[in-house]
Amino acid sequence: MDTAHILQFVDEVLSAKTGKHLNDLQRGIIDGILKRQKYSDIADTYGCTAGHAKDVGYKLLQMLSDVFDEPVDKYNLKSVLERQLNLNINFGDRNNNTHFGHSNTINYINGCSELPNSTPDKSRSETPDFQDSTNQVKIEMVGKLRQLGLKDEQIAEVLGLALEVVKSL
């Protein structure tokens, strides 16, 4: 993961959701956490006290928790950012730049070696618990995708659900 790319991503997401941009200390805190630095080391670099850096870091992580809708702390920041970047919900402009706010394109990374199959594989036996948790995640995503401005038809296609199911939620 390229730190500059990560900082740009976080700044754009924060700006899109809160109207605020990262300041230098916040950028340094993200960079420092990813490098497993202590707040005292980050503070030395930015000419502030360790307590101030820790307070700013705490508020920043809380803000990221709200923006990404999942708990974020200094121990899971890297994995949360990787997950969010891999989801890559891109609201880019028509030139596919990374500026948020204009279109509703959803990209995803397929970690499987095979191409996705649009019809379910009947030979695969999934446990009811796995199916229930998968369906629950999809159901939770419907509301989030609607908030992002996607139409029910787009949501059904992205999540692989029947249109009638999406409309009923």
GROMACS .gro file of C-alpha atoms in nm:
model
  169
    1MET     CA    1   0.000   0.000   0.000
    2ASP     CA    2   0.135   0.338  -0.106
    3THR     CA    3   0.107   0.591   0.177
    4ALA     CA    4   0.041   0.885  -0.055
    5HIS     CA    5  -0.247   0.695  -0.218
    6ILE     CA    6  -0.388   0.600   0.123
    7LEU     CA    7  -0.370   0.959   0.250
    8GLN     CA    8  -0.540   1.086  -0.066
    9PHE     CA    9  -0.813   0.823  -0.031
   10VAL     CA   10  -0.877   0.904   0.336
   11ASP     CA   11  -0.873   1.279   0.268
   12GLU     CA   12  -1.124   1.244  -0.016
   13VAL     CA   13  -1.354   1.015   0.182
   14LEU     CA   14  -1.345   1.250   0.483
   15SER     CA   15  -1.404   1.551   0.261
   16ALA     CA   16  -1.697   1.385   0.086
   17LYS     CA   17  -1.863   1.278   0.412
   18THR     CA   18  -1.771   1.559   0.652
   19GLY     CA   19  -1.658   1.852   0.437
   20LYS     CA   20  -1.326   1.854   0.625
   21HIS     CA   21  -0.978   1.773   0.495
   22LEU     CA   22  -0.689   1.613   0.683
   23ASN     CA   23  -0.442   1.854   0.838
   24ASP     CA   24  -0.067   1.788   0.847
   25LEU     CA   25  -0.072   1.631   1.194
   26GLN     CA   26  -0.361   1.400   1.103
   27ARG     CA   27  -0.177   1.291   0.789
   28GLY     CA   28   0.133   1.228   1.000
   29ILE     CA   29  -0.067   1.027   1.252
   30ILE     CA   30  -0.207   0.799   0.981
   31ASP     CA   31   0.138   0.758   0.830
   32GLY     CA   32   0.293   0.696   1.174
   33ILE     CA   33   0.031   0.442   1.277
   34LEU     CA   34   0.083   0.253   0.952
   35LYS     CA   35   0.458   0.252   1.027
   36ARG     CA   36   0.386   0.136   1.386
   37GLN     CA   37   0.533   0.452   1.535
   38LYS     CA   38   0.448   0.570   1.885
   39TYR     CA   39   0.256   0.892   1.935
   40SER     CA   40   0.564   1.040   2.104
   41ASP     CA   41   0.769   0.982   1.785
   42ILE     CA   42   0.494   1.135   1.569
   43ALA     CA   43   0.474   1.431   1.809
   44ASP     CA   44   0.849   1.490   1.784
   45THR     CA   45   0.823   1.507   1.406
   46TYR     CA   46   0.536   1.760   1.418
   47GLY     CA   47   0.659   1.969   1.711
   48CYS     CA   48   0.378   1.897   1.954
   49THR     CA   49   0.338   1.702   2.275
   50ALA     CA   50   0.273   1.330   2.276
   51GLY     CA   51  -0.053   1.398   2.460
   52HIS     CA   52  -0.172   1.634   2.187
   53ALA     CA   53  -0.080   1.385   1.913
   54LYS     CA   54  -0.262   1.111   2.102
   55ASP     CA   55  -0.574   1.329   2.144
   56VAL     CA   56  -0.575   1.422   1.775
   57GLY     CA   57  -0.517   1.057   1.684
   58TYR     CA   58  -0.807   0.943   1.901
   59LYS     CA   59  -1.045   1.198   1.743
   60LEU     CA   60  -0.922   1.106   1.395
   61LEU     CA   61  -0.978   0.734   1.452
   62GLN     CA   62  -1.328   0.808   1.585
   63MET     CA   63  -1.400   1.016   1.275
   64LEU     CA   64  -1.278   0.731   1.052
   65SER     CA   65  -1.497   0.488   1.248
   66ASP     CA   66  -1.798   0.705   1.169
   67VAL     CA   67  -1.704   0.752   0.804
   68PHE     CA   68  -1.630   0.384   0.736
   69ASP     CA   69  -1.913   0.263   0.959
   70GLU     CA   70  -1.688   0.020   1.145
   71PRO     CA   71  -1.463   0.048   1.450
   72VAL     CA   72  -1.119   0.189   1.371
   73ASP     CA   73  -0.827   0.197   1.613
   74LYS     CA   74  -0.451   0.215   1.575
   75TYR     CA   75  -0.428  -0.164   1.578
   76ASN     CA   76  -0.673  -0.227   1.291
   77LEU     CA   77  -0.627   0.093   1.085
   78LYS     CA   78  -0.421  -0.083   0.816
   79SER     CA   79  -0.672  -0.365   0.765
   80VAL     CA   80  -0.970  -0.125   0.763
   81LEU     CA   81  -0.803   0.095   0.502
   82GLU     CA   82  -0.707  -0.206   0.290
   83ARG     CA   83  -1.065  -0.330   0.306
   84GLN     CA   84  -1.208   0.012   0.219
   85LEU     CA   85  -0.963   0.059  -0.066
   86ASN     CA   86  -1.044  -0.289  -0.201
   87LEU     CA   87  -1.415  -0.213  -0.187
   88ASN     CA   88  -1.314   0.088  -0.391
   89ILE     CA   89  -1.651   0.252  -0.404
   90ASN     CA   90  -1.542   0.510  -0.656
   91PHE     CA   91  -1.743   0.827  -0.700
   92GLY     CA   92  -1.507   0.952  -0.969
   93ASP     CA   93  -1.578   1.208  -1.235
   94ARG     CA   94  -1.628   1.116  -1.598
   95ASN     CA   95  -1.252   1.105  -1.655
   96ASN     CA   96  -1.231   0.841  -1.380
   97ASN     CA   97  -1.032   1.066  -1.150
   98THR     CA   98  -1.053   0.993  -0.781
   99HIS     CA   99  -1.261   1.298  -0.687
  100PHE     CA  100  -1.574   1.194  -0.502
  101GLY     CA  101  -1.925   1.316  -0.551
  102HIS     CA  102  -2.035   1.286  -0.914
  103SER     CA  103  -2.111   0.933  -1.033
  104ASN     CA  104  -2.215   0.604  -0.882
  105THR     CA  105  -1.969   0.343  -1.002
  106ILE     CA  106  -1.891   0.047  -0.785
  107ASN     CA  107  -1.578  -0.152  -0.853
  108TYR     CA  108  -1.468  -0.466  -0.677
  109ILE     CA  109  -1.171  -0.693  -0.668
  110ASN     CA  110  -1.233  -1.063  -0.718
  111GLY     CA  111  -0.988  -1.263  -0.511
  112CYS     CA  112  -1.082  -1.591  -0.682
  113SER     CA  113  -0.889  -1.745  -0.965
  114GLU     CA  114  -1.205  -1.815  -1.164
  115LEU     CA  115  -1.433  -1.565  -1.332
  116PRO     CA  116  -1.756  -1.501  -1.142
  117ASN     CA  117  -2.049  -1.714  -1.251
  118SER     CA  118  -2.381  -1.530  -1.278
  119THR     CA  119  -2.579  -1.846  -1.204
  120PRO     CA  120  -2.543  -2.016  -0.868
  121ASP     CA  121  -2.349  -2.341  -0.855
  122LYS     CA  122  -2.605  -2.599  -0.739
  123SER     CA  123  -2.334  -2.860  -0.675
  124ARG     CA  124  -2.180  -2.645  -0.403
  125SER     CA  125  -2.321  -2.722  -0.063
  126GLU     CA  126  -2.321  -2.425   0.170
  127THR     CA  127  -2.417  -2.450   0.530
  128PRO     CA  128  -2.734  -2.266   0.635
  129ASP     CA  129  -2.525  -2.052   0.874
  130PHE     CA  130  -2.302  -1.937   0.588
  131GLN     CA  131  -2.603  -1.859   0.368
  132ASP     CA  132  -2.774  -1.668   0.649
  133SER     CA  133  -2.468  -1.455   0.724
  134THR     CA  134  -2.409  -1.389   0.353
  135ASN     CA  135  -2.771  -1.285   0.302
  136GLN     CA  136  -2.759  -1.063   0.612
  137VAL     CA  137  -2.452  -0.882   0.479
  138LYS     CA  138  -2.624  -0.829   0.143
  139ILE     CA  139  -2.939  -0.700   0.312
  140GLU     CA  140  -2.733  -0.453   0.517
  141MET     CA  141  -2.556  -0.337   0.201
  142VAL     CA  142  -2.887  -0.251   0.028
  143GLY     CA  143  -2.949   0.045   0.259
  144LYS     CA  144  -2.593   0.171   0.228
  145LEU     CA  145  -2.600   0.147  -0.151
  146ARG     CA  146  -2.934   0.334  -0.162
  147GLN     CA  147  -2.777   0.610   0.047
  148LEU     CA  148  -2.504   0.632  -0.217
  149GLY     CA  149  -2.771   0.694  -0.481
  150LEU     CA  150  -2.787   0.357  -0.655
  151LYS     CA  151  -3.118   0.240  -0.800
  152ASP     CA  152  -3.273  -0.090  -0.695
  153GLU     CA  153  -3.185  -0.244  -1.033
  154GLN     CA  154  -2.817  -0.155  -0.986
  155ILE     CA  155  -2.817  -0.284  -0.629
  156ALA     CA  156  -2.975  -0.614  -0.735
  157GLU     CA  157  -2.709  -0.660  -1.004
  158VAL     CA  158  -2.416  -0.572  -0.778
  159LEU     CA  159  -2.529  -0.794  -0.490
  160GLY     CA  160  -2.660  -1.077  -0.705
  161LEU     CA  161  -3.008  -1.053  -0.556
  162ALA     CA  162  -3.344  -1.072  -0.728
  163LEU     CA  163  -3.488  -0.727  -0.801
  164GLU     CA  164  -3.804  -0.818  -0.609
  165VAL     CA  165  -3.596  -0.896  -0.300
  166VAL     CA  166  -3.418  -0.561  -0.316
  167LYS     CA  167  -3.747  -0.373  -0.365
  168SER     CA  168  -3.900  -0.551  -0.067
  169LEU     CA  169  -3.626  -0.426   0.166
   0.00000   0.00000   0.00000
